[in-house]
């Protein structure tokens, strides 16, 4: 996957969520870092598979919104899918987004 395309899409989604007044953050799990930095991050509690974007709402009927960003034919890894499934099980709205339109469609349906 081209990181530049992924990063631009992730930024567009965060901007849209923020524009709509939603408390939103990106995670740094996909960031390029040295092996030593990866070890340090893991010791600090950074976990593999955490969704790219976490939105703390308000999303009616849900605790939050978790978005895994994929470009092209990308699919969630097993770790990413476990996070999405677990978050959904505890009341989060979860999705895999390949475009800004994927997200705006869900937001328009849920926030209408």
PDB file of C-alpha atoms in Angstrom:
ATOM      1  CA  UNK A   1       0.000   0.000   0.000  1.00  0.00           C
ATOM      2  CA  UNK A   2       1.254   3.469  -0.812  1.00  0.00           C
ATOM      3  CA  UNK A   3       1.648   5.251   2.517  1.00  0.00           C
ATOM      4  CA  UNK A   4       1.136   8.667   0.923  1.00  0.00           C
ATOM      5  CA  UNK A   5      -2.308   7.749  -0.407  1.00  0.00           C
ATOM      6  CA  UNK A   6      -3.281   6.107   2.883  1.00  0.00           C
ATOM      7  CA  UNK A   7      -2.042   9.073   4.917  1.00  0.00           C
ATOM      8  CA  UNK A   8      -3.915  11.602   2.757  1.00  0.00           C
ATOM      9  CA  UNK A   9      -7.153   9.619   3.031  1.00  0.00           C
ATOM     10  CA  UNK A  10      -6.727   9.258   6.776  1.00  0.00           C
ATOM     11  CA  UNK A  11      -6.167  13.016   7.112  1.00  0.00           C
ATOM     12  CA  UNK A  12      -9.250  13.769   4.976  1.00  0.00           C
ATOM     13  CA  UNK A  13     -11.393  11.524   7.171  1.00  0.00           C
ATOM     14  CA  UNK A  14     -10.094  13.074  10.396  1.00  0.00           C
ATOM     15  CA  UNK A  15     -10.729  16.560   8.956  1.00  0.00           C
ATOM     16  CA  UNK A  16     -14.317  15.606   8.046  1.00  0.00           C
ATOM     17  CA  UNK A  17     -15.043  14.120  11.465  1.00  0.00           C
ATOM     18  CA  UNK A  18     -13.550  17.179  13.154  1.00  0.00           C
ATOM     19  CA  UNK A  19     -15.498  19.525  10.858  1.00  0.00           C
ATOM     20  CA  UNK A  20     -18.653  17.784  12.077  1.00  0.00           C
ATOM     21  CA  UNK A  21     -17.699  18.557  15.665  1.00  0.00           C
ATOM     22  CA  UNK A  22     -16.682  15.021  16.625  1.00  0.00           C
ATOM     23  CA  UNK A  23     -13.784  14.388  19.024  1.00  0.00           C
ATOM     24  CA  UNK A  24     -11.402  12.447  16.805  1.00  0.00           C
ATOM     25  CA  UNK A  25      -7.820  11.222  16.761  1.00  0.00           C
ATOM     26  CA  UNK A  26      -5.568   9.139  14.550  1.00  0.00           C
ATOM     27  CA  UNK A  27      -3.368   6.402  15.903  1.00  0.00           C
ATOM     28  CA  UNK A  28       0.303   6.128  14.982  1.00  0.00           C
ATOM     29  CA  UNK A  29       0.342   2.364  14.508  1.00  0.00           C
ATOM     30  CA  UNK A  30       1.269   2.560  10.826  1.00  0.00           C
ATOM     31  CA  UNK A  31       4.029   5.102  11.322  1.00  0.00           C
ATOM     32  CA  UNK A  32       7.501   4.266  10.103  1.00  0.00           C
ATOM     33  CA  UNK A  33       9.835   3.794  13.050  1.00  0.00           C
ATOM     34  CA  UNK A  34      13.007   1.984  13.982  1.00  0.00           C
ATOM     35  CA  UNK A  35      12.873  -1.449  15.630  1.00  0.00           C
ATOM     36  CA  UNK A  36      14.043   0.139  18.897  1.00  0.00           C
ATOM     37  CA  UNK A  37      11.233   2.688  18.749  1.00  0.00           C
ATOM     38  CA  UNK A  38       8.694  -0.094  18.073  1.00  0.00           C
ATOM     39  CA  UNK A  39       9.893  -1.888  21.215  1.00  0.00           C
ATOM     40  CA  UNK A  40       9.660   1.342  23.224  1.00  0.00           C
ATOM     41  CA  UNK A  41       6.151   2.014  21.908  1.00  0.00           C
ATOM     42  CA  UNK A  42       5.032  -1.528  22.777  1.00  0.00           C
ATOM     43  CA  UNK A  43       6.381  -1.090  26.312  1.00  0.00           C
ATOM     44  CA  UNK A  44       4.344   2.111  26.572  1.00  0.00           C
ATOM     45  CA  UNK A  45       1.176   0.217  25.643  1.00  0.00           C
ATOM     46  CA  UNK A  46       0.884   0.791  21.899  1.00  0.00           C
ATOM     47  CA  UNK A  47      -0.901  -2.278  20.521  1.00  0.00           C
ATOM     48  CA  UNK A  48      -0.878  -3.788  17.052  1.00  0.00           C
ATOM     49  CA  UNK A  49      -4.118  -3.634  15.106  1.00  0.00           C
ATOM     50  CA  UNK A  50      -5.691  -0.599  16.758  1.00  0.00           C
ATOM     51  CA  UNK A  51      -7.914   1.124  14.168  1.00  0.00           C
ATOM     52  CA  UNK A  52      -6.411   4.066  12.284  1.00  0.00           C
ATOM     53  CA  UNK A  53      -9.027   6.551  13.500  1.00  0.00           C
ATOM     54  CA  UNK A  54     -10.930   6.686  16.778  1.00  0.00           C
ATOM     55  CA  UNK A  55     -13.888   9.025  17.104  1.00  0.00           C
ATOM     56  CA  UNK A  56     -15.301   9.509  20.578  1.00  0.00           C
ATOM     57  CA  UNK A  57     -18.625  10.748  19.372  1.00  0.00           C
ATOM     58  CA  UNK A  58     -21.228  11.529  19.945  1.00  0.00           C
ATOM     59  CA  UNK A  59     -22.474   8.835  17.583  1.00  0.00           C
ATOM     60  CA  UNK A  60     -26.132   8.124  18.453  1.00  0.00           C
ATOM     61  CA  UNK A  61     -26.544   4.591  19.774  1.00  0.00           C
ATOM     62  CA  UNK A  62     -22.792   3.930  19.954  1.00  0.00           C
ATOM     63  CA  UNK A  63     -19.903   4.606  22.308  1.00  0.00           C
ATOM     64  CA  UNK A  64     -17.747   5.824  19.424  1.00  0.00           C
ATOM     65  CA  UNK A  65     -16.636   5.171  15.881  1.00  0.00           C
ATOM     66  CA  UNK A  66     -13.527   3.170  14.942  1.00  0.00           C
ATOM     67  CA  UNK A  67     -12.290   3.332  11.353  1.00  0.00           C
ATOM     68  CA  UNK A  68      -9.680   1.158   9.701  1.00  0.00           C
ATOM     69  CA  UNK A  69      -8.473   2.940   6.562  1.00  0.00           C
ATOM     70  CA  UNK A  70      -7.630   0.761   3.567  1.00  0.00           C
ATOM     71  CA  UNK A  71      -6.692   1.786   0.053  1.00  0.00           C
ATOM     72  CA  UNK A  72      -6.822  -0.226  -3.126  1.00  0.00           C
ATOM     73  CA  UNK A  73      -7.691  -3.827  -2.369  1.00  0.00           C
ATOM     74  CA  UNK A  74      -6.355  -3.677   1.192  1.00  0.00           C
ATOM     75  CA  UNK A  75      -8.044  -5.766   3.862  1.00  0.00           C
ATOM     76  CA  UNK A  76      -7.768  -5.676   7.651  1.00  0.00           C
ATOM     77  CA  UNK A  77      -5.084  -7.864   9.178  1.00  0.00           C
ATOM     78  CA  UNK A  78      -6.219 -10.460  11.731  1.00  0.00           C
ATOM     79  CA  UNK A  79      -5.127  -8.109  14.550  1.00  0.00           C
ATOM     80  CA  UNK A  80      -7.061  -5.211  13.017  1.00  0.00           C
ATOM     81  CA  UNK A  81     -10.166  -7.360  12.544  1.00  0.00           C
ATOM     82  CA  UNK A  82      -9.995  -8.508  16.188  1.00  0.00           C
ATOM     83  CA  UNK A  83      -9.938  -4.881  17.328  1.00  0.00           C
ATOM     84  CA  UNK A  84     -12.876  -3.975  15.096  1.00  0.00           C
ATOM     85  CA  UNK A  85     -14.870  -7.015  16.269  1.00  0.00           C
ATOM     86  CA  UNK A  86     -14.148  -6.384  19.955  1.00  0.00           C
ATOM     87  CA  UNK A  87     -14.990  -2.691  19.739  1.00  0.00           C
ATOM     88  CA  UNK A  88     -18.242  -3.532  17.932  1.00  0.00           C
ATOM     89  CA  UNK A  89     -19.055  -6.103  20.643  1.00  0.00           C
ATOM     90  CA  UNK A  90     -18.791  -3.447  23.364  1.00  0.00           C
ATOM     91  CA  UNK A  91     -20.914  -0.847  21.583  1.00  0.00           C
ATOM     92  CA  UNK A  92     -18.734   0.960  19.066  1.00  0.00           C
ATOM     93  CA  UNK A  93     -19.680   1.539  15.461  1.00  0.00           C
ATOM     94  CA  UNK A  94     -16.826   0.124  13.379  1.00  0.00           C
ATOM     95  CA  UNK A  95     -15.992   0.261   9.705  1.00  0.00           C
ATOM     96  CA  UNK A  96     -13.346  -0.259   7.087  1.00  0.00           C
ATOM     97  CA  UNK A  97     -13.150   2.790   4.826  1.00  0.00           C
ATOM     98  CA  UNK A  98     -11.605   2.920   1.374  1.00  0.00           C
ATOM     99  CA  UNK A  99     -12.763   6.477   0.658  1.00  0.00           C
ATOM    100  CA  UNK A 100     -14.001   9.643   2.305  1.00  0.00           C
ATOM    101  CA  UNK A 101     -17.389   8.890   0.753  1.00  0.00           C
ATOM    102  CA  UNK A 102     -17.583   5.602   2.706  1.00  0.00           C
ATOM    103  CA  UNK A 103     -17.329   7.590   5.924  1.00  0.00           C
ATOM    104  CA  UNK A 104     -19.608  10.476   4.955  1.00  0.00           C
ATOM    105  CA  UNK A 105     -22.328   8.009   3.961  1.00  0.00           C
ATOM    106  CA  UNK A 106     -22.232   6.364   7.397  1.00  0.00           C
ATOM    107  CA  UNK A 107     -22.098   9.731   9.150  1.00  0.00           C
ATOM    108  CA  UNK A 108     -25.026  11.101   7.145  1.00  0.00           C
ATOM    109  CA  UNK A 109     -27.084   8.010   8.033  1.00  0.00           C
ATOM    110  CA  UNK A 110     -26.150   8.010  11.737  1.00  0.00           C
ATOM    111  CA  UNK A 111     -26.138  11.750  12.422  1.00  0.00           C
ATOM    112  CA  UNK A 112     -29.233  12.698  10.418  1.00  0.00           C
TER     113      UNK A 112
END
